Coordinates of C-alpha atoms in Angstrom, one line a residue:
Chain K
X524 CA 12.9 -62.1 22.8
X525 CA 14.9 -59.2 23.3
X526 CA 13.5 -55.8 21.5
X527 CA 15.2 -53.1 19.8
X528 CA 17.8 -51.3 21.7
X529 CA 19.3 -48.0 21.3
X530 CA 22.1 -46.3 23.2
X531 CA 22.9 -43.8 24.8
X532 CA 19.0 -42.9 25.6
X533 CA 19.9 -39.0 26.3
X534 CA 22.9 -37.0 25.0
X535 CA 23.4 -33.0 25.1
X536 CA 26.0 -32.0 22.8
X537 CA 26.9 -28.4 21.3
X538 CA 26.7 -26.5 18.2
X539 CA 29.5 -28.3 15.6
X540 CA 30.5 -31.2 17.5
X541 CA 29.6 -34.9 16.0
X542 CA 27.1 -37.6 17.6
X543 CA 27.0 -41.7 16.8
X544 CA 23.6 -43.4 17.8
X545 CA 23.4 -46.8 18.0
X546 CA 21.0 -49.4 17.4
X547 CA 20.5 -52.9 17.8
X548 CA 17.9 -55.0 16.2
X549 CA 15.9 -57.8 17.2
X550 CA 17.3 -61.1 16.4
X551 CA 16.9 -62.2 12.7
X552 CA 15.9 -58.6 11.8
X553 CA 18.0 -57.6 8.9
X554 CA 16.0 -53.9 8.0
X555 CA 16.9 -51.3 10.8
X556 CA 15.1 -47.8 9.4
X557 CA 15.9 -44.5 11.6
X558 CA 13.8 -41.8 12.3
X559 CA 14.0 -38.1 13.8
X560 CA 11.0 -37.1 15.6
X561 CA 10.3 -33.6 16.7
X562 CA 7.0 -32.0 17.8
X563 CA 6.2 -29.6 14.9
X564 CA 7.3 -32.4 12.2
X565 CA 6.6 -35.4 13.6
X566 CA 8.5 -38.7 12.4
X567 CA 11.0 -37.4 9.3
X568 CA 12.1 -40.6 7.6
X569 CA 16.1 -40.2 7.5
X570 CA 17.4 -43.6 5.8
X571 CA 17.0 -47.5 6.0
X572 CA 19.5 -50.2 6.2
X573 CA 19.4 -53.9 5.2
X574 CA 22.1 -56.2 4.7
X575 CA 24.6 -53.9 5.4
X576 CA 23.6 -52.0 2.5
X577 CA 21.1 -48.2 2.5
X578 CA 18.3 -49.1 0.9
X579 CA 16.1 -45.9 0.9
X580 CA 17.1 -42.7 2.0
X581 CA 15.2 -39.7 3.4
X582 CA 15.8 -35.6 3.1
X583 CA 17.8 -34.6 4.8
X584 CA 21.7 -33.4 4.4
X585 CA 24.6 -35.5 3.5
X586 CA 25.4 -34.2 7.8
X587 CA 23.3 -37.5 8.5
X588 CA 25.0 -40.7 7.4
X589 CA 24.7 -44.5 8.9
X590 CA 25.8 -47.7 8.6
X591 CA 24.9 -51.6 9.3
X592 CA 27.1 -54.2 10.1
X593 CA 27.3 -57.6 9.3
X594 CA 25.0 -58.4 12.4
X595 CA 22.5 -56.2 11.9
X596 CA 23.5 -53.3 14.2
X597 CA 23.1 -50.2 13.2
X598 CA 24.9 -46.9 14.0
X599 CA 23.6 -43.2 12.8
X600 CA 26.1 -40.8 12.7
X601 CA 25.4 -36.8 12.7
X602 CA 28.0 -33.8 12.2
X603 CA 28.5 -30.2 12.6
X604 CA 25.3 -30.2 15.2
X605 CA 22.9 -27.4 14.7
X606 CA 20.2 -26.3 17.1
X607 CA 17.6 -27.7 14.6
X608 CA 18.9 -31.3 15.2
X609 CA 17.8 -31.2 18.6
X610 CA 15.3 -34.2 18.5
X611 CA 14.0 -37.9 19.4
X612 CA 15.9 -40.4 17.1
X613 CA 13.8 -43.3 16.7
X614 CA 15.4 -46.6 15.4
X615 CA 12.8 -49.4 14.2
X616 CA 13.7 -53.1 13.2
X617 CA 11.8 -55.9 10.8
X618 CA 12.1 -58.3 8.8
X619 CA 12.8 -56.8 5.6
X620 CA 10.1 -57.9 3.1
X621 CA 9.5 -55.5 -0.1
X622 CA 7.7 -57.3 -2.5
X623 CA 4.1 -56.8 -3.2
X624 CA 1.8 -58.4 -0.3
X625 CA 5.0 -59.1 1.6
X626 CA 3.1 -59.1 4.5
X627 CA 2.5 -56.8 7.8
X628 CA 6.9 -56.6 7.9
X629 CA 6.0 -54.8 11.3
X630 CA 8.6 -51.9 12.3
X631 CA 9.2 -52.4 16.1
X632 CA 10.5 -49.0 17.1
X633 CA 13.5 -48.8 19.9
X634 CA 13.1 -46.2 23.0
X635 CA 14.7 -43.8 21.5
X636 CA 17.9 -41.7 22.0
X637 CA 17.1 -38.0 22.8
X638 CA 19.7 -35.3 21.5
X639 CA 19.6 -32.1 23.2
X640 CA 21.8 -29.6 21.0
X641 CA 23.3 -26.1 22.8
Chain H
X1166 CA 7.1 -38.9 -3.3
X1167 CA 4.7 -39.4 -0.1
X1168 CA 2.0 -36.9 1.2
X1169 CA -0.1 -38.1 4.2
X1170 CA -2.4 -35.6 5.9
X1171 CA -4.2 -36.1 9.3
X1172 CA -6.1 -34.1 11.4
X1173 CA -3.6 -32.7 14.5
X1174 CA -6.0 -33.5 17.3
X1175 CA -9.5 -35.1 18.3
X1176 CA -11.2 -35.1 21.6
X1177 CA -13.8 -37.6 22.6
X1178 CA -14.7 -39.2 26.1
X1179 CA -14.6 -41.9 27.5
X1180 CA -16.9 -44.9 26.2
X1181 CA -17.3 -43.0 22.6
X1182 CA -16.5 -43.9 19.9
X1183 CA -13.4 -41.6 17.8
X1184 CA -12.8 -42.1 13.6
X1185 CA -9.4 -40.8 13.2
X1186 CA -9.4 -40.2 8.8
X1187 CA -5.7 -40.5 7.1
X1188 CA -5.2 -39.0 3.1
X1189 CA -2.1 -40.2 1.3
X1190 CA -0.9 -39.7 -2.1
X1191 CA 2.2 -42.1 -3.0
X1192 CA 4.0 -44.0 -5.8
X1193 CA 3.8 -47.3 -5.6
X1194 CA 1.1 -47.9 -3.0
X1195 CA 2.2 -51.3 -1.1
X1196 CA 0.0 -51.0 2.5
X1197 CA -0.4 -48.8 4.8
X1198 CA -0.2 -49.1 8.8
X1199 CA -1.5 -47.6 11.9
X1200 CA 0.7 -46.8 15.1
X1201 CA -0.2 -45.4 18.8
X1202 CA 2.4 -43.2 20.4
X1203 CA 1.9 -42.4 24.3
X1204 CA 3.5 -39.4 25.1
X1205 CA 7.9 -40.0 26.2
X1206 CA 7.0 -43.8 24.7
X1207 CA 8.2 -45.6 21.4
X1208 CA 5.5 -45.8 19.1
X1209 CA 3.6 -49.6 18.3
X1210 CA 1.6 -51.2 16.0
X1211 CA -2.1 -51.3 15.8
X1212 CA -2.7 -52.4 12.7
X1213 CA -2.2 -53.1 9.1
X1214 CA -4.1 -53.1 5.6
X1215 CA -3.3 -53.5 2.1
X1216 CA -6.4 -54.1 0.1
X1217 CA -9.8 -52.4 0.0
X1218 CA -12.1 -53.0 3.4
X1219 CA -12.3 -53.0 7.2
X1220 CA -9.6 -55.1 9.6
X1221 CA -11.3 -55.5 12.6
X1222 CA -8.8 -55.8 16.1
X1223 CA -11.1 -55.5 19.3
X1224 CA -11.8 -52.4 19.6
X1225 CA -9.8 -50.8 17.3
X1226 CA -10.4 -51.3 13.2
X1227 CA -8.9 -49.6 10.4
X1228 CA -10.5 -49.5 6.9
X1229 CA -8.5 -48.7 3.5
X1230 CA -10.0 -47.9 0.0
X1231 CA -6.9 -47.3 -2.2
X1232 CA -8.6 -45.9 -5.1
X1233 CA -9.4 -42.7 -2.6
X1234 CA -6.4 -42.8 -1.3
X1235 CA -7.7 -42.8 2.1
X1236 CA -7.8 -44.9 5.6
X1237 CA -9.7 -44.4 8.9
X1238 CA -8.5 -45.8 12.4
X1239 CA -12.0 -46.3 14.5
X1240 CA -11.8 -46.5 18.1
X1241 CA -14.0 -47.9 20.1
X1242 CA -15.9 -48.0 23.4
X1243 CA -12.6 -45.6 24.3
X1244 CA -11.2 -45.7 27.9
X1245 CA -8.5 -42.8 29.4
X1246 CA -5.5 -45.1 28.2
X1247 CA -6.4 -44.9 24.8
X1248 CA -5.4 -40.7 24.9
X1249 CA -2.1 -41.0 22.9
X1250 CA -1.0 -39.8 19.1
X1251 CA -2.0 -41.9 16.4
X1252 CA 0.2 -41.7 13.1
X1253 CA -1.0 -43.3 10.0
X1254 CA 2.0 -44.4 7.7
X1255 CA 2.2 -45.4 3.9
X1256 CA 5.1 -48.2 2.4
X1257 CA 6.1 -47.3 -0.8
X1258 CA 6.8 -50.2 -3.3
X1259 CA 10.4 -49.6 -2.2
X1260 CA 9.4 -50.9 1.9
X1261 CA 10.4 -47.2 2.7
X1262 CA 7.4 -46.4 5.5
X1263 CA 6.8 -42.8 5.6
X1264 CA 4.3 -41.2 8.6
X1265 CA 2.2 -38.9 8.9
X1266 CA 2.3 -35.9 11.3
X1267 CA 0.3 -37.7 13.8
X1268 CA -3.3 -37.3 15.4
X1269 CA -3.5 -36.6 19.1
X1270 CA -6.6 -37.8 20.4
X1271 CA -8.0 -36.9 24.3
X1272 CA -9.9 -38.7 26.0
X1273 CA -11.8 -37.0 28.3
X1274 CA -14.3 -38.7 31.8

């Protein structure tokens, strides 16, 4: 069984220009969450997807926006690029489950796609 | 809103055994999970709990008392590979999983 995916694993971009991350989700996952990791903050929670619809949503600025498509994929899209975005994006997959004692509903995180802003 | 506090490093060696304490404060309390991240590597699960007591893996448990609002990871009989970051993370009634900043542990010979 293939495991998450996420392209392209390293990027360097510049101050102001755009990026799109992508991320594809084990089979039959329909929850794909994102992540930015840094070293002084750790894992900031940016939003989560499922069924092509965001479910919850994180704090950061409207400059971080994603989508899901009908097959599950995911794309996170960031604009205007400031120094401070410089990061590890983390995409995770699962099954989905909310409801109370829904079970483990595991995240299984992706590589990771390392932006390096100048 | 979510607040989860860990300490930001532990050192132990090798053999011992490392308690690793996570403090959360959430609405809607609906489990809470344990990761290990090796340094350049993705994060994966260790383990999982959602009502009160110990879940027992190996050598790693992880015991929850929601009432206190608080979780431990234990490790035991540790070896070099276990030297990695260990982030405890709390799922809101929502599903949203929020982490904490992470514990580094070192394991030292």
């Amino acid at each position: 069984k293939a495991g998450v995916t996420q392209t392209p694993r390293y990027l360097i971009k510049t101050r102001g220009q755009q990026v799109t991350l992508s991320c594809s989700p084990i089979s039959g996952h329909r929850s794909v969450s994102w992540y930015q990791q840094t070293p002084g903050q750790g894992l900031q929670f940016l939003f989560e997807y499922f069924s092509e619809t965001q479910r919850n949503k994180g704090n950061f600025p409207g400059r971080f926006s994603g989508r899901q498509f009908s097959n599950s994929r995911s794309e996170m899209n960031v604009s205007t690029l400031e120094l401070g975005d410089s990061a590890l994006y983390l995409c995770a997959s699962s099954l989905g489950q909310t409801g109370p004692f829904s079970g483990a509903n595991v995240l299984t995180f992706g590589a990771g796609s390392r932006l390096t802003v100048l | 809103g979510q607040n989860i506090d860990q300490p930001t490093e532990m050192t132990a060696t090798e053999g011992a055994i490392v308690q690793i304490n996570c403090t959360y404060q959430t609405s809607g309390f609906n489990g809470l999970f344990w990761y290990q991240q090796h340094a350049g590597e993705a994060p994966t699960f260790l383990s999982y709990n959602v009502l009160d007591g110990l879940e027992e893996k190996g050598r790693f448990s992880s015991f929850l008392s929601r009432s206190k609002g608080y979780s431990y990871l234990l490790l035991k009989e540790l070896q070099m590979k276990d030297s990695a970051s260990y982030l405890c993370a709390v799922r809101d009634r929502r599903g949203k999983l929020q982490f904490g900043a992470g514990t580094q542990v070192v394991v030292t010979p």
